[in-house]
PDB file of C-alpha atoms in Angstrom:
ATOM      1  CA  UNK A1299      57.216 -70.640 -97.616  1.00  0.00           C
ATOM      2  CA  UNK A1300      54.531 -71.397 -95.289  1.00  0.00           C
ATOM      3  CA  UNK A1301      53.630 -68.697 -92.278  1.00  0.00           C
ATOM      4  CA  UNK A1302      54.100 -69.427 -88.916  1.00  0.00           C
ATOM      5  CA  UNK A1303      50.909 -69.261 -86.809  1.00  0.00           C
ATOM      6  CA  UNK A1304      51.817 -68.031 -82.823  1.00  0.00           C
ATOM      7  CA  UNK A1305      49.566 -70.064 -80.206  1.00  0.00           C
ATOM      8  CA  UNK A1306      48.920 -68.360 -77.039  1.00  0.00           C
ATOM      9  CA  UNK A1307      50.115 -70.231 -73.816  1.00  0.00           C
ATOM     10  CA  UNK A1308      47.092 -72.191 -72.232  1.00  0.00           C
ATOM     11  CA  UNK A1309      46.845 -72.610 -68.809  1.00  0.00           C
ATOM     12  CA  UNK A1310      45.891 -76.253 -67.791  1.00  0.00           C
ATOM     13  CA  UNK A1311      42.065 -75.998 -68.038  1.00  0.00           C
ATOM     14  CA  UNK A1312      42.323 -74.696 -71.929  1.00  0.00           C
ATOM     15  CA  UNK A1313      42.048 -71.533 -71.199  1.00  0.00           C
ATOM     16  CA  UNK A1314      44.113 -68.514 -72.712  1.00  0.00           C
ATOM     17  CA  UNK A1315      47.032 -67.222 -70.500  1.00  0.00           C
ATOM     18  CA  UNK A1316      45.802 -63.341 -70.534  1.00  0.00           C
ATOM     19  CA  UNK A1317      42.319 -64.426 -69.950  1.00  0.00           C
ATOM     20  CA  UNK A1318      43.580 -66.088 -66.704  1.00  0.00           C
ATOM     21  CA  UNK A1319      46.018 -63.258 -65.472  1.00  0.00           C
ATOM     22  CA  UNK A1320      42.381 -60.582 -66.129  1.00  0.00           C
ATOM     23  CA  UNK A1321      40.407 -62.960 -64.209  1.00  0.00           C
ATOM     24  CA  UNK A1322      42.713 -63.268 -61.219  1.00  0.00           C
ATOM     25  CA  UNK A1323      43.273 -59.126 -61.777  1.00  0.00           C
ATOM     26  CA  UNK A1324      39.660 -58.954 -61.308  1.00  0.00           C
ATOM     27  CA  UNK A1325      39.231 -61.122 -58.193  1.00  0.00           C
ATOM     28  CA  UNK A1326      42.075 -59.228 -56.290  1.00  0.00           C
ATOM     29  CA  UNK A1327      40.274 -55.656 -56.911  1.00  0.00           C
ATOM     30  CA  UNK A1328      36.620 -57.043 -55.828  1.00  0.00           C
ATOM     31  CA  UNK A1329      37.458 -57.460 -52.046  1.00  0.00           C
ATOM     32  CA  UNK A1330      39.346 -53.638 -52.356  1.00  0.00           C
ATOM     33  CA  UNK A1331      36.169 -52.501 -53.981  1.00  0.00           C
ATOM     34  CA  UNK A1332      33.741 -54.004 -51.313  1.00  0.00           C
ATOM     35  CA  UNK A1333      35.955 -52.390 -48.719  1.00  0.00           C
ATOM     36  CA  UNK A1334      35.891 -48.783 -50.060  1.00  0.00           C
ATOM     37  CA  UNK A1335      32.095 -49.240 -50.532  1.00  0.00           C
ATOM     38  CA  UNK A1336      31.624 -50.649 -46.766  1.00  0.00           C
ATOM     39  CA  UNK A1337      33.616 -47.750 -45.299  1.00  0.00           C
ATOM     40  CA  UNK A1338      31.783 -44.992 -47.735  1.00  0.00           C
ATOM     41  CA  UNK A1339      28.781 -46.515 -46.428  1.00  0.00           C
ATOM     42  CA  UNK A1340      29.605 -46.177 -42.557  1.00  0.00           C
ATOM     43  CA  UNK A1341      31.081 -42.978 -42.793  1.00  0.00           C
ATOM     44  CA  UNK A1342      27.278 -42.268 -44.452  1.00  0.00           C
ATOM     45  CA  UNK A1343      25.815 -43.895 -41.727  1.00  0.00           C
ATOM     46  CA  UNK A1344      27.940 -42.149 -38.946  1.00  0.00           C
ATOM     47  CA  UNK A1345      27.407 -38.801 -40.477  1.00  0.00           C
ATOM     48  CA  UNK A1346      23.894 -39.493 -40.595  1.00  0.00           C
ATOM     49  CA  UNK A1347      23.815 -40.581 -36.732  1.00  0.00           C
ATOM     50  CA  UNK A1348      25.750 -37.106 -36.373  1.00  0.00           C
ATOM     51  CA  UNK A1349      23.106 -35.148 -37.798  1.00  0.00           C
ATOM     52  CA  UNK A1350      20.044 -37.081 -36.181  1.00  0.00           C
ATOM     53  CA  UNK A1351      21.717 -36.367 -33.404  1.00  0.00           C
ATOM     54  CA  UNK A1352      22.168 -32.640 -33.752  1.00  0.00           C
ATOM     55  CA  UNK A1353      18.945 -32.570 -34.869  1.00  0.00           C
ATOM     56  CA  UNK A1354      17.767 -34.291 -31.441  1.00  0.00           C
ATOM     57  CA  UNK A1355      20.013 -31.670 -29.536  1.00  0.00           C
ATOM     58  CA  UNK A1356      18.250 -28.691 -31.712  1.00  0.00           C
ATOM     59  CA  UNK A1357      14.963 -30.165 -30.713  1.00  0.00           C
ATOM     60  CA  UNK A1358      15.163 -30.761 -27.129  1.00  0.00           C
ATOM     61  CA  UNK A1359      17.109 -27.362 -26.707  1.00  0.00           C
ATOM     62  CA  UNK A1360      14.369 -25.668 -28.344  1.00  0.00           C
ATOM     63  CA  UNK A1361      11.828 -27.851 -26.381  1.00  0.00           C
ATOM     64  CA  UNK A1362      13.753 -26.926 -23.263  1.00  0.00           C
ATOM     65  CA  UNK A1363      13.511 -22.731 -24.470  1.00  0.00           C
ATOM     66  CA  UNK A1364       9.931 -23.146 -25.404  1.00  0.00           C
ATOM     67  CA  UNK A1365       8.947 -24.555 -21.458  1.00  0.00           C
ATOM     68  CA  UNK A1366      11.564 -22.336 -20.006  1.00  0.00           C
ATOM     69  CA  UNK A1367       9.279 -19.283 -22.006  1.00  0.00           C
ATOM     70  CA  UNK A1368       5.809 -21.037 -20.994  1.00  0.00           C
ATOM     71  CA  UNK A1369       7.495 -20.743 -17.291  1.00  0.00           C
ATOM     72  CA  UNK A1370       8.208 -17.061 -17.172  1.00  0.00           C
ATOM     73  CA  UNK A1371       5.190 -16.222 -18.494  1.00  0.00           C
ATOM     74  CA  UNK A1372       3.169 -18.453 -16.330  1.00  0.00           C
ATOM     75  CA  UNK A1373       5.174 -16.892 -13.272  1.00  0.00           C
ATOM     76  CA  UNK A1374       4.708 -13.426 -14.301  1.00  0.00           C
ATOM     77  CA  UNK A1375       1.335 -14.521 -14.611  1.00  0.00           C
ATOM     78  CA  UNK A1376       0.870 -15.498 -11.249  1.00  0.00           C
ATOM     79  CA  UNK A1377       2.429 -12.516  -9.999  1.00  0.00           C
ATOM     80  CA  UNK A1378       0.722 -10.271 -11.707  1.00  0.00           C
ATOM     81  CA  UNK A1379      -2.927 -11.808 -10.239  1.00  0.00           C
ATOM     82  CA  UNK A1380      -1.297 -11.971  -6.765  1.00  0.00           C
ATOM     83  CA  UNK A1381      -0.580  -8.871  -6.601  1.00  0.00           C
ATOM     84  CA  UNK A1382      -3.992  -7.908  -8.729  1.00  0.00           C
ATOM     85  CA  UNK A1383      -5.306  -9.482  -5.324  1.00  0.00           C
ATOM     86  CA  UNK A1384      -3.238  -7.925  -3.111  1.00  0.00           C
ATOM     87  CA  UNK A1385      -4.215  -4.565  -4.392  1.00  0.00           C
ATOM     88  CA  UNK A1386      -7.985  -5.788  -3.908  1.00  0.00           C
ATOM     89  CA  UNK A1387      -7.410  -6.791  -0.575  1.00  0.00           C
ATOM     90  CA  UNK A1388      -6.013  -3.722   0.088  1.00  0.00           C
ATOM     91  CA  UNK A1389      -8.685  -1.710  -1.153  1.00  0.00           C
ATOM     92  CA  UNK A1390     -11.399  -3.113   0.704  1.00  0.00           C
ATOM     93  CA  UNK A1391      -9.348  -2.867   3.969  1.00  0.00           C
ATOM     94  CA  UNK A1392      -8.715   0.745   3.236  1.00  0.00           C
ATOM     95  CA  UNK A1393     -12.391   0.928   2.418  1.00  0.00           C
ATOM     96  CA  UNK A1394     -13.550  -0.682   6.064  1.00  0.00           C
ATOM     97  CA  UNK A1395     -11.571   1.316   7.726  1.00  0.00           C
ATOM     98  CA  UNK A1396     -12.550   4.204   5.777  1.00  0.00           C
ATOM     99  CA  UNK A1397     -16.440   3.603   6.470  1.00  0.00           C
ATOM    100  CA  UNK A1398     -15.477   2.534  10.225  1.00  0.00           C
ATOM    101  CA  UNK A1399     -13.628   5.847  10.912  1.00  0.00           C
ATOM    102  CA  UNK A1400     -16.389   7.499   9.579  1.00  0.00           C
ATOM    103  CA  UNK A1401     -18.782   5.885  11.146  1.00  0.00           C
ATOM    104  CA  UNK A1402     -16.951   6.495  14.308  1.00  0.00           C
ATOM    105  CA  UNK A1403     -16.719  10.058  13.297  1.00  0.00           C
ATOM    106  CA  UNK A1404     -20.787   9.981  12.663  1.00  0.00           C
ATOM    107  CA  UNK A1405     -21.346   8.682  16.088  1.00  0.00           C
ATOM    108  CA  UNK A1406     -18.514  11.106  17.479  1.00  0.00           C
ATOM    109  CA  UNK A1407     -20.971  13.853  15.793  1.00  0.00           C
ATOM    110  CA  UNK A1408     -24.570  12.645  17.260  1.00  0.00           C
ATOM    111  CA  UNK A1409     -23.089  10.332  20.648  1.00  0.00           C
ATOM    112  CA  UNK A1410     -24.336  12.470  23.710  1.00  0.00           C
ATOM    113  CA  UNK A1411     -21.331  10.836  25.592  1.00  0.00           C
ATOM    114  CA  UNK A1412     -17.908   9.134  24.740  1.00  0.00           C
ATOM    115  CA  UNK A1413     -17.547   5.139  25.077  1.00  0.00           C
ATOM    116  CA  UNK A1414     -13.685   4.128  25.860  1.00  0.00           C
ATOM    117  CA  UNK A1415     -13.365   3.179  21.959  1.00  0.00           C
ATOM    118  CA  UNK A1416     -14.715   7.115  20.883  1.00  0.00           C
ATOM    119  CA  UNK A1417     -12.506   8.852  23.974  1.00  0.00           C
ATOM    120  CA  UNK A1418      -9.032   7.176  22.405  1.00  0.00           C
ATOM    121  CA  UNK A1419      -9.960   8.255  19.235  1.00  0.00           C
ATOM    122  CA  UNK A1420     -11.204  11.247  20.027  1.00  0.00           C
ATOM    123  CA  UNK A1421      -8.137  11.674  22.329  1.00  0.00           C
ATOM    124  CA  UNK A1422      -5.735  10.892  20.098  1.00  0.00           C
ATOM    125  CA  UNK A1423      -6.697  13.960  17.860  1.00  0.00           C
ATOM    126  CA  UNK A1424      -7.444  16.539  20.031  1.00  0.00           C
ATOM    127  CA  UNK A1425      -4.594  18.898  20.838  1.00  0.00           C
ATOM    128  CA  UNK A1426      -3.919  19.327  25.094  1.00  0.00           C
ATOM    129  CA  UNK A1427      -5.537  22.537  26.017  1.00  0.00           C
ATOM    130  CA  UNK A1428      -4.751  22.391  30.129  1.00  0.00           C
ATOM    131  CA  UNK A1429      -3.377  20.276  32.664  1.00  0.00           C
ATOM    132  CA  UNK A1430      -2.579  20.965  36.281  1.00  0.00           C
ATOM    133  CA  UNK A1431      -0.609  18.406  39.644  1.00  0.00           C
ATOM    134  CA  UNK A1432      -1.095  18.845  43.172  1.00  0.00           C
ATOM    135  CA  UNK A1433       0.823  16.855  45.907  1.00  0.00           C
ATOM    136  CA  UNK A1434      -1.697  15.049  47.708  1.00  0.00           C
ATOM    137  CA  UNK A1435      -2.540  14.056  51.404  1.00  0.00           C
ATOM    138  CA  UNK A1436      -3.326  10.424  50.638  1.00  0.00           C
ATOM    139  CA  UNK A1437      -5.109   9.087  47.742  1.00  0.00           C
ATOM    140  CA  UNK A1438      -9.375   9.334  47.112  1.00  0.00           C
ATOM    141  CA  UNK A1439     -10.968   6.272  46.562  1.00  0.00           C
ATOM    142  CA  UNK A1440     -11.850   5.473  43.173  1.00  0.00           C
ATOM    143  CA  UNK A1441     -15.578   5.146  44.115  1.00  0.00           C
ATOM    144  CA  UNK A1442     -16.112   8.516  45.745  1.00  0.00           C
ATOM    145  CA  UNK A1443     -13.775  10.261  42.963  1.00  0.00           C
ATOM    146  CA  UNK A1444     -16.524   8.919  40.742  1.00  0.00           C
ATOM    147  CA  UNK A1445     -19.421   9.551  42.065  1.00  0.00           C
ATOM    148  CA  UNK A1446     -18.125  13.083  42.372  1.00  0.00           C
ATOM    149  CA  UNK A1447     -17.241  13.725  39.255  1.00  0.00           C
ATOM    150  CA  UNK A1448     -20.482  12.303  37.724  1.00  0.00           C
ATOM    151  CA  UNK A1449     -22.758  14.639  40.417  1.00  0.00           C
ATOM    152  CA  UNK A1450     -20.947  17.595  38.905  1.00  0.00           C
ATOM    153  CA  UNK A1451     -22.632  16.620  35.625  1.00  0.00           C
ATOM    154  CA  UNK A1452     -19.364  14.432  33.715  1.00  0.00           C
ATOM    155  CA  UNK A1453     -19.683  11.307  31.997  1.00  0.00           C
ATOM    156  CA  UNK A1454     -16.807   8.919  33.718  1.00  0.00           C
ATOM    157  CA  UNK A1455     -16.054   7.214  30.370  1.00  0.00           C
ATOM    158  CA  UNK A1456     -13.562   4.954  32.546  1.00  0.00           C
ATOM    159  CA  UNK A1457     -12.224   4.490  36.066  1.00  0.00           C
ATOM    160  CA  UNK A1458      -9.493   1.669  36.698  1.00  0.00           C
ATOM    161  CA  UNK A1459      -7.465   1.001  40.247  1.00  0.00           C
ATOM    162  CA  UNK A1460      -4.032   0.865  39.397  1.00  0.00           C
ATOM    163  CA  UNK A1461      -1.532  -1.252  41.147  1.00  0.00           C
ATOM    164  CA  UNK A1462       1.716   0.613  40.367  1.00  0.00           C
ATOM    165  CA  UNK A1463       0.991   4.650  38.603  1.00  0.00           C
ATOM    166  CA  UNK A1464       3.443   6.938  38.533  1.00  0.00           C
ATOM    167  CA  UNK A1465       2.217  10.674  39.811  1.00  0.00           C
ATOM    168  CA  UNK A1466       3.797  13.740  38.709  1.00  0.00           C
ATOM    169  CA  UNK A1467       6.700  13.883  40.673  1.00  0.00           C
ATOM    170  CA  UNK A1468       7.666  10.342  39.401  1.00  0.00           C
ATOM    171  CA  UNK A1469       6.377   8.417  43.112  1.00  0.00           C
ATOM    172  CA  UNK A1470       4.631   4.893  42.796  1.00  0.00           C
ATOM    173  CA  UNK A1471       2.375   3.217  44.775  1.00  0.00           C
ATOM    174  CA  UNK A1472      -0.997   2.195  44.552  1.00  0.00           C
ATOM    175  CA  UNK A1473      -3.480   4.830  42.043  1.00  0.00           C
ATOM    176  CA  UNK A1474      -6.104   5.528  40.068  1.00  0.00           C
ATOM    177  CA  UNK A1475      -7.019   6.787  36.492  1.00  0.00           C
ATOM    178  CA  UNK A1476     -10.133   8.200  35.276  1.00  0.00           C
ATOM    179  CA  UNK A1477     -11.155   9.391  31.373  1.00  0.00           C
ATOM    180  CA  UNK A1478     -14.066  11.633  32.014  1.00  0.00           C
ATOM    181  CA  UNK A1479     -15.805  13.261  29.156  1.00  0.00           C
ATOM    182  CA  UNK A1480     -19.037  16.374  29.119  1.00  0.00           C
ATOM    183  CA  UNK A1481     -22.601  15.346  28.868  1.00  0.00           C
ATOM    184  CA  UNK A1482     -23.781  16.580  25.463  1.00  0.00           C
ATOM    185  CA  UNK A1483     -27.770  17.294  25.217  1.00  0.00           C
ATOM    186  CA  UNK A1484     -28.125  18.174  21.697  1.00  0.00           C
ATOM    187  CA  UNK A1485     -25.738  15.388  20.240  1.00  0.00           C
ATOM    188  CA  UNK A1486     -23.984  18.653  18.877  1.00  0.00           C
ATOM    189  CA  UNK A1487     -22.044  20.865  21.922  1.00  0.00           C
ATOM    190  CA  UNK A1488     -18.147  20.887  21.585  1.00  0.00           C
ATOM    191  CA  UNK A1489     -16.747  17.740  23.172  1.00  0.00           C
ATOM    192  CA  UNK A1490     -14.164  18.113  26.821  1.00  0.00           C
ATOM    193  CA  UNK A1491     -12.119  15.568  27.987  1.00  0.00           C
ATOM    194  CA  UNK A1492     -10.217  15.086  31.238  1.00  0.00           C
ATOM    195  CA  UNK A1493      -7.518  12.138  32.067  1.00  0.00           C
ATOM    196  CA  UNK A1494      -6.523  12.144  36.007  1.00  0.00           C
ATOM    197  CA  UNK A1495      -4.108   9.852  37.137  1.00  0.00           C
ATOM    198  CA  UNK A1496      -3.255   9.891  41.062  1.00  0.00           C
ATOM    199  CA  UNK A1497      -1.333   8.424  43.026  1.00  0.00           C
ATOM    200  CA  UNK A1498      -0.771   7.992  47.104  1.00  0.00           C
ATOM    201  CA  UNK A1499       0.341  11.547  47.256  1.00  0.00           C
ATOM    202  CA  UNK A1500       0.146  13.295  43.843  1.00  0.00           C
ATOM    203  CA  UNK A1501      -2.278  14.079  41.322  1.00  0.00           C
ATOM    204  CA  UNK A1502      -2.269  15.488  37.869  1.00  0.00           C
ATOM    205  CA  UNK A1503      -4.761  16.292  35.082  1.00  0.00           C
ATOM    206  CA  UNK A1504      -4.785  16.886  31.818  1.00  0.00           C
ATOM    207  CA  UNK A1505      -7.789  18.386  29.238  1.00  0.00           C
ATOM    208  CA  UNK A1506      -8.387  18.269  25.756  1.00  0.00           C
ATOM    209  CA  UNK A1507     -11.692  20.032  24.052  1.00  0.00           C
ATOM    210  CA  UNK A1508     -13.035  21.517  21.041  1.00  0.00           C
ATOM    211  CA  UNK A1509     -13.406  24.988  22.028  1.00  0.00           C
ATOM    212  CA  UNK A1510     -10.546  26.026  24.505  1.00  0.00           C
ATOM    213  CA  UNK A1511     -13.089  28.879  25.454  1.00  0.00           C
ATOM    214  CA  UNK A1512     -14.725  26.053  27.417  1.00  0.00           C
ATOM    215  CA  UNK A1513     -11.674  24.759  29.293  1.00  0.00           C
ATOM    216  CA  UNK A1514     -11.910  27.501  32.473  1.00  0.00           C
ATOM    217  CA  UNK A1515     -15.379  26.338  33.191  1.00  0.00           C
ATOM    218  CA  UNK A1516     -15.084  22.607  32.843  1.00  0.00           C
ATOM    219  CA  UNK A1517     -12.321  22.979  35.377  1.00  0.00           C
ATOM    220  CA  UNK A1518     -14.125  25.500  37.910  1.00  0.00           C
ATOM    221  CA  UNK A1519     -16.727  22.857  37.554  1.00  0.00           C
ATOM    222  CA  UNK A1520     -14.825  19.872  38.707  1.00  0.00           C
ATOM    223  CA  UNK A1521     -14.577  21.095  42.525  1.00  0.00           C
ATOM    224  CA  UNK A1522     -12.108  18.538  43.014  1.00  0.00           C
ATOM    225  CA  UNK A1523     -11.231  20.234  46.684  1.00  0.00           C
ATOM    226  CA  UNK A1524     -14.075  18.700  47.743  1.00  0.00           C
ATOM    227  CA  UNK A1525     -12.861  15.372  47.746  1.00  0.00           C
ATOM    228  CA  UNK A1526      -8.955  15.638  47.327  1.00  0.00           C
ATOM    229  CA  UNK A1527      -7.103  16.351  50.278  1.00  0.00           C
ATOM    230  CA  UNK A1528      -4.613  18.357  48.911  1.00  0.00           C
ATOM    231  CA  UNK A1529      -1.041  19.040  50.666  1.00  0.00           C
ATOM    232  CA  UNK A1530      -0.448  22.462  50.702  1.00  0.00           C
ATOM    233  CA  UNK A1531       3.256  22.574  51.625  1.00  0.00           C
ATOM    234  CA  UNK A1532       4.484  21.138  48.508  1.00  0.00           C
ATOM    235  CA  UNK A1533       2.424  23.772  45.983  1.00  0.00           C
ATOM    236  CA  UNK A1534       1.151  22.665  42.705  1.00  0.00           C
ATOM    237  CA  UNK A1535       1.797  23.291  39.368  1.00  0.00           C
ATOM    238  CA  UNK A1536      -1.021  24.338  36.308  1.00  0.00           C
ATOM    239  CA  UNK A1537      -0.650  25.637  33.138  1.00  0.00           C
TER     240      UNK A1537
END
């Protein structure tokens, strides 16, 4: 007998019937294939993006630390030389007031008499060692107060009208004040002060000095009842 020989089906161009069925198996899998690689490759790119940008973020924040830092320090910088001047400025006002006190206290210790500057000074640290108020007649003039107290051998340091003083027993009215100081010879005699305020019908007085011992005789030696007219019914008061 004679075998039988099995011939594949053909399709119409010649070609074998399993070739054609792999070839159209083929063509239907290349567009899946080109899709999974085009979505591997953009979820690639995006995660890329993502970490460029994180790495942006990372780099600005620590830009943003690193000038925040430079900042501070260039603040605390500042600071610190402000007050670096401050503290200088300081200084050298505490140091011309130093040297101007004691120069004030150098001419203080050599000054034969007190300028209005050296009696507040001078006044301010001196403790009161006397002071005395009389009721008055009517009130000296300045210029014969003055010119009394300087013939009696006191340096008037000051002498001012005053349109409104208060006297001791709290009247007002028209008055006078007067700083008067002792004439030193040898630039280095105990300084006495005086201060009288008066008014139309009072008068008071108060001393300051060095050596209280002195005190009694300054005030013998003003001889004010030469030139005050003193009312005698109302009394006085002295300590």
């Amino acid at each position: 007998r004679g075998k039988k020989t099995h011939v594949l089906p053909s399709d119409k161009k010649g070609q074998p019937a399993s070739s054609t069925l792999e070839l159209k198996g083929l063509q239907t899998q290349a567009p899946e294939l080109d899709r999974e690689a085009m979505e591997r490759a953009e979820r690639e790119r995006q995660e890329q993006a993502r970490e460029s940008r994180r790495l942006e973020e990372a780099r600005q924040a620590a830009e943003a630390e690193d000038r925040k830092r430079r900042a501070e320090t260039e603040a605390m910088e500042a600071a610190k030389e402000e007050n670096e001047r401050l503290r200088r400025e300081l200084e050298q006002q505490q140091l011309k007031e130093e040297q101007a006190r004691r120069g004030e206290q150098e001419q203080l210790t050599i000054a034969l008499t007190l300028s209005a500057q050296q009696f507040k000074t001078l006044w301010a640290t001196l403790p009161t060692c006397g002071s005395f108020q009389c009721k008055l007649k009517t009130l000296p003039a300045l210029t014969v107060l003055s010119s009394h107290l300087k013939s009696q051998g006191f340096h008037v340091v000051f002498a001012t009208n005053n349109s409104s003083s208060s006297g001791g027993n709290g009247s007002e009215g028209p008055g006078l004040e007067i700083g008067l100081s002792n004439i030193r010879f040898l630039g280095s005699e105990p300084w006495f002060m005086a201060r009288f305020i008066a008014t139309q019908n009072t008068f008071s007085a108060v001393m300051k000095a060095e050596n209280n011992d002195q005190v009694t005789s300054y005030v013998k030696k003003f001889s004010l009842a030469k030139v005050l007219k003193i009312d005698s019914s109302g009394g006085g008061s002295g300590k």
